[in-house]
Amino acid sequence: MFNAELIEKAARFRGVDEDPTRNLSACPALVLNADYTPLSYYPLSLWPWQTAIKAVFLDRVDIVASYDREVHSPSLDMKIPSVIALRQYVKQSEFPAFTRFNVFLRDRFQCQYCGSHDHLTFDHVTPRRLGGRTTWENIITACAPCNMKKGGRTPKQAGMPVHQAPIRPTSWQLQQAGKLFPPGYLHETWRDWLYWDVELEA
Ligand SMILES: [Zn+2]
């Protein structure tokens, strides 16, 4: 169970309601890989406290830091873990899955024609009717107005240059992109494990 599936799970697009950083009663634990880097930066790899405690008892994780809050059961009292590290290293696959979320992440959630962050959708750079395929190399993030304006034309025909030529990113490149999106909430014990803390404090 502790394999690439977990990363996929952590990276799956989540709605606001499911976002543990917005649901603090879930006392989410930051999940680190065995090398103490986050399993995923964006969305940040977080587990609800129940999952974290279960993993502790299954000896699958080490507790790195804890909340002040405790859980009580007949057999023990225990502080809720706030940072946990997997005992077994999870190797990230070299290339991430081709998903809508990952395309947005590669493109920094920005229209690749005008730079807008709003009303984002996807565009086939070479239109489908001209043989354009649905691949990393031919799909880019585009806002709805640009998408409409471009229509079934190539960027050249439409006079709409693409900001950054689409590539198939490596997992490492996608992780780098994820670091640009720190979560709205950071528990103090998470800060040491996330590289952007210094920048946030500055
Ligand atoms: Zn646009």
Coordinates of C-alpha atoms in Angstrom, one line a residue, residues 2-201:
F2 CA 2.9 2.4 0.6
N3 CA 3.9 2.9 -2.9
A4 CA 3.4 5.3 -5.8
E5 CA -0.3 4.9 -5.3
L6 CA 0.1 7.1 -2.2
I7 CA 1.7 9.9 -4.1
E8 CA -1.1 9.8 -6.7
K9 CA -3.6 9.8 -3.8
A10 CA -1.9 12.8 -2.2
A11 CA -1.7 14.6 -5.5
R12 CA -5.2 14.0 -6.6
F13 CA -7.2 17.2 -7.0
R14 CA -9.1 17.9 -3.9
G15 CA -12.1 20.2 -3.4
V16 CA -12.0 22.9 -0.8
D17 CA -14.1 20.9 1.6
E18 CA -11.7 18.0 1.5
D19 CA -8.6 20.2 1.9
P20 CA -7.2 19.3 5.3
T21 CA -5.5 22.6 5.6
R22 CA -9.0 24.2 5.7
N23 CA -10.3 21.5 8.0
L24 CA -8.1 21.9 11.0
S25 CA -10.3 19.7 13.3
A26 CA -8.9 16.9 11.2
C27 CA -5.5 17.8 12.8
P28 CA -3.7 16.8 9.6
A29 CA -0.2 15.3 9.8
L30 CA 2.4 16.4 7.3
V31 CA 3.6 13.2 5.6
L32 CA 7.3 13.0 4.8
N33 CA 9.0 10.4 2.8
A34 CA 11.8 8.4 4.5
D35 CA 14.3 11.0 3.4
Y36 CA 12.2 13.7 5.3
T37 CA 11.1 15.5 2.2
P38 CA 7.3 16.0 1.8
L39 CA 5.7 13.2 -0.2
S40 CA 4.0 15.9 -2.2
Y41 CA 4.3 19.7 -2.2
Y42 CA 1.1 20.6 -3.9
P43 CA -1.3 19.6 -2.8
L44 CA 0.7 19.2 0.4
S45 CA 0.8 15.6 1.5
L46 CA -1.4 15.6 4.6
W47 CA -3.3 12.8 6.4
P48 CA -6.1 13.2 8.9
W49 CA -5.1 12.3 12.4
Q50 CA -6.9 9.0 12.3
T51 CA -4.9 7.8 9.3
A52 CA -1.7 9.1 10.9
I53 CA -2.3 7.2 14.2
K54 CA -3.2 4.0 12.4
A55 CA 0.1 4.2 10.5
V56 CA 2.0 4.8 13.8
F57 CA 0.5 1.6 15.2
L58 CA 1.3 -0.3 12.1
D59 CA 4.9 0.7 12.5
R60 CA 4.9 2.3 9.1
V61 CA 5.8 5.8 10.2
D62 CA 7.9 7.6 12.7
I63 CA 6.5 10.5 14.6
V64 CA 8.6 13.6 14.0
A65 CA 6.5 16.2 15.8
S66 CA 3.1 16.4 17.6
Y67 CA 0.2 18.6 18.3
D68 CA -0.5 19.6 21.9
R69 CA -3.9 17.9 21.5
E70 CA -4.2 14.3 22.8
V71 CA -6.4 11.4 21.9
H72 CA -7.5 9.1 24.6
S73 CA -8.4 5.4 24.4
P74 CA -8.8 2.8 27.2
S75 CA -5.2 1.6 26.5
L76 CA -3.3 4.8 26.0
D77 CA -3.1 8.5 25.8
M78 CA -1.2 9.9 22.9
K79 CA -0.4 13.3 21.4
I80 CA -1.7 13.6 17.8
P81 CA 1.2 13.5 15.4
S82 CA 1.7 16.7 13.3
V83 CA 4.6 15.5 11.2
I84 CA 5.3 11.9 10.4
A85 CA 7.9 10.2 8.2
L86 CA 7.4 7.0 6.3
R87 CA 9.8 4.3 7.4
Q88 CA 10.1 2.9 3.9
Y89 CA 11.2 5.2 1.1
V90 CA 8.6 5.7 -1.6
K91 CA 10.3 6.0 -4.9
Q92 CA 8.6 8.6 -7.1
S93 CA 8.0 7.5 -10.6
E94 CA 10.1 9.4 -13.1
F95 CA 7.2 10.8 -15.0
P96 CA 3.9 12.0 -13.5
A97 CA 0.5 11.0 -14.7
F98 CA -1.0 12.9 -17.5
T99 CA -4.0 14.5 -15.7
R100 CA -5.8 17.8 -15.8
F101 CA -4.4 18.8 -12.5
N102 CA -0.8 18.0 -13.5
V103 CA -1.2 20.0 -16.7
F104 CA -2.4 23.0 -14.7
L105 CA 0.5 22.5 -12.3
R106 CA 3.1 22.3 -15.1
D107 CA 1.7 25.6 -16.4
R108 CA 1.6 27.2 -13.0
F109 CA -2.2 27.6 -13.2
Q110 CA -1.7 30.3 -15.9
C111 CA -3.1 30.7 -19.4
Q112 CA -0.2 30.1 -21.7
Y113 CA -1.5 32.7 -24.1
C114 CA -2.3 35.7 -22.0
G115 CA -1.1 34.8 -18.5
S116 CA -4.5 35.0 -16.8
H117 CA -5.3 32.8 -13.8
D118 CA -9.0 32.9 -14.3
H119 CA -11.5 30.7 -16.1
L120 CA -8.8 28.1 -16.9
T121 CA -9.4 25.3 -19.3
F122 CA -7.3 23.3 -21.7
D123 CA -6.4 24.0 -25.3
H124 CA -5.0 21.7 -28.1
V125 CA -2.1 23.7 -29.4
T126 CA -2.4 22.0 -32.8
P127 CA -6.2 21.6 -33.1
R128 CA -7.7 18.2 -33.1
R129 CA -9.1 18.7 -36.6
L130 CA -5.5 19.2 -37.8
G131 CA -4.4 16.0 -36.2
G132 CA -3.4 17.5 -32.8
R133 CA -3.3 14.8 -30.1
T134 CA -4.2 14.9 -26.5
T135 CA -0.7 14.6 -25.0
W136 CA 1.6 16.5 -22.7
E137 CA 3.3 18.1 -25.8
N138 CA 0.0 19.4 -27.3
I139 CA -2.2 20.3 -24.4
I140 CA -1.7 23.6 -22.6
T141 CA -3.6 25.6 -20.0
A142 CA -5.7 28.4 -21.5
C143 CA -8.3 30.7 -20.2
A144 CA -11.8 30.4 -21.7
P145 CA -11.6 33.7 -23.6
C146 CA -8.3 32.8 -25.3
N147 CA -9.5 29.3 -26.0
M148 CA -12.6 30.9 -27.7
K149 CA -10.5 33.4 -29.6
K150 CA -8.0 30.9 -30.9
G151 CA -10.8 28.5 -32.1
G152 CA -9.7 25.8 -34.4
R153 CA -6.5 27.5 -35.5
T154 CA -2.8 26.9 -34.8
P155 CA -1.1 29.6 -32.6
K156 CA 0.6 30.9 -35.7
Q157 CA -2.6 31.2 -37.6
A158 CA -4.3 32.9 -34.7
G159 CA -1.3 35.2 -34.0
M160 CA -1.3 33.9 -30.4
P161 CA 2.2 32.7 -29.4
V162 CA 2.4 30.1 -26.7
H163 CA 4.2 31.4 -23.6
Q164 CA 6.1 28.2 -22.9
A165 CA 6.3 25.3 -25.3
P166 CA 4.5 22.3 -23.6
I167 CA 6.7 19.5 -22.5
R168 CA 6.2 16.2 -20.7
P169 CA 7.6 17.1 -17.3
T170 CA 9.5 14.8 -15.0
S171 CA 8.1 14.2 -11.5
W172 CA 10.9 16.4 -10.2
Q173 CA 10.0 19.3 -12.4
L174 CA 6.4 19.0 -11.2
Q175 CA 7.5 18.9 -7.6
Q176 CA 9.4 22.1 -8.2
A177 CA 6.3 23.7 -9.7
G178 CA 4.3 22.5 -6.6
K179 CA 6.7 24.4 -4.3
L180 CA 5.4 27.6 -5.8
F181 CA 2.0 27.0 -4.1
P182 CA 2.4 27.0 -0.4
P183 CA -0.8 26.2 1.4
G184 CA -2.8 28.9 3.1
Y185 CA -2.3 27.3 6.5
L186 CA 1.0 26.0 7.9
H187 CA 1.2 24.4 11.3
E188 CA 4.4 25.6 13.0
T189 CA 5.8 22.1 13.2
W190 CA 5.5 21.8 9.4
R191 CA 7.7 24.7 8.6
D192 CA 11.0 23.0 9.1
W193 CA 10.2 20.5 6.5
L194 CA 9.0 22.8 3.8
Y195 CA 11.6 24.9 2.0
W196 CA 9.5 28.0 1.6
D197 CA 9.2 28.8 5.3
V198 CA 12.0 31.3 5.2
E199 CA 10.4 33.1 2.3
L200 CA 7.1 33.3 4.1
E201 CA 8.7 34.8 7.2

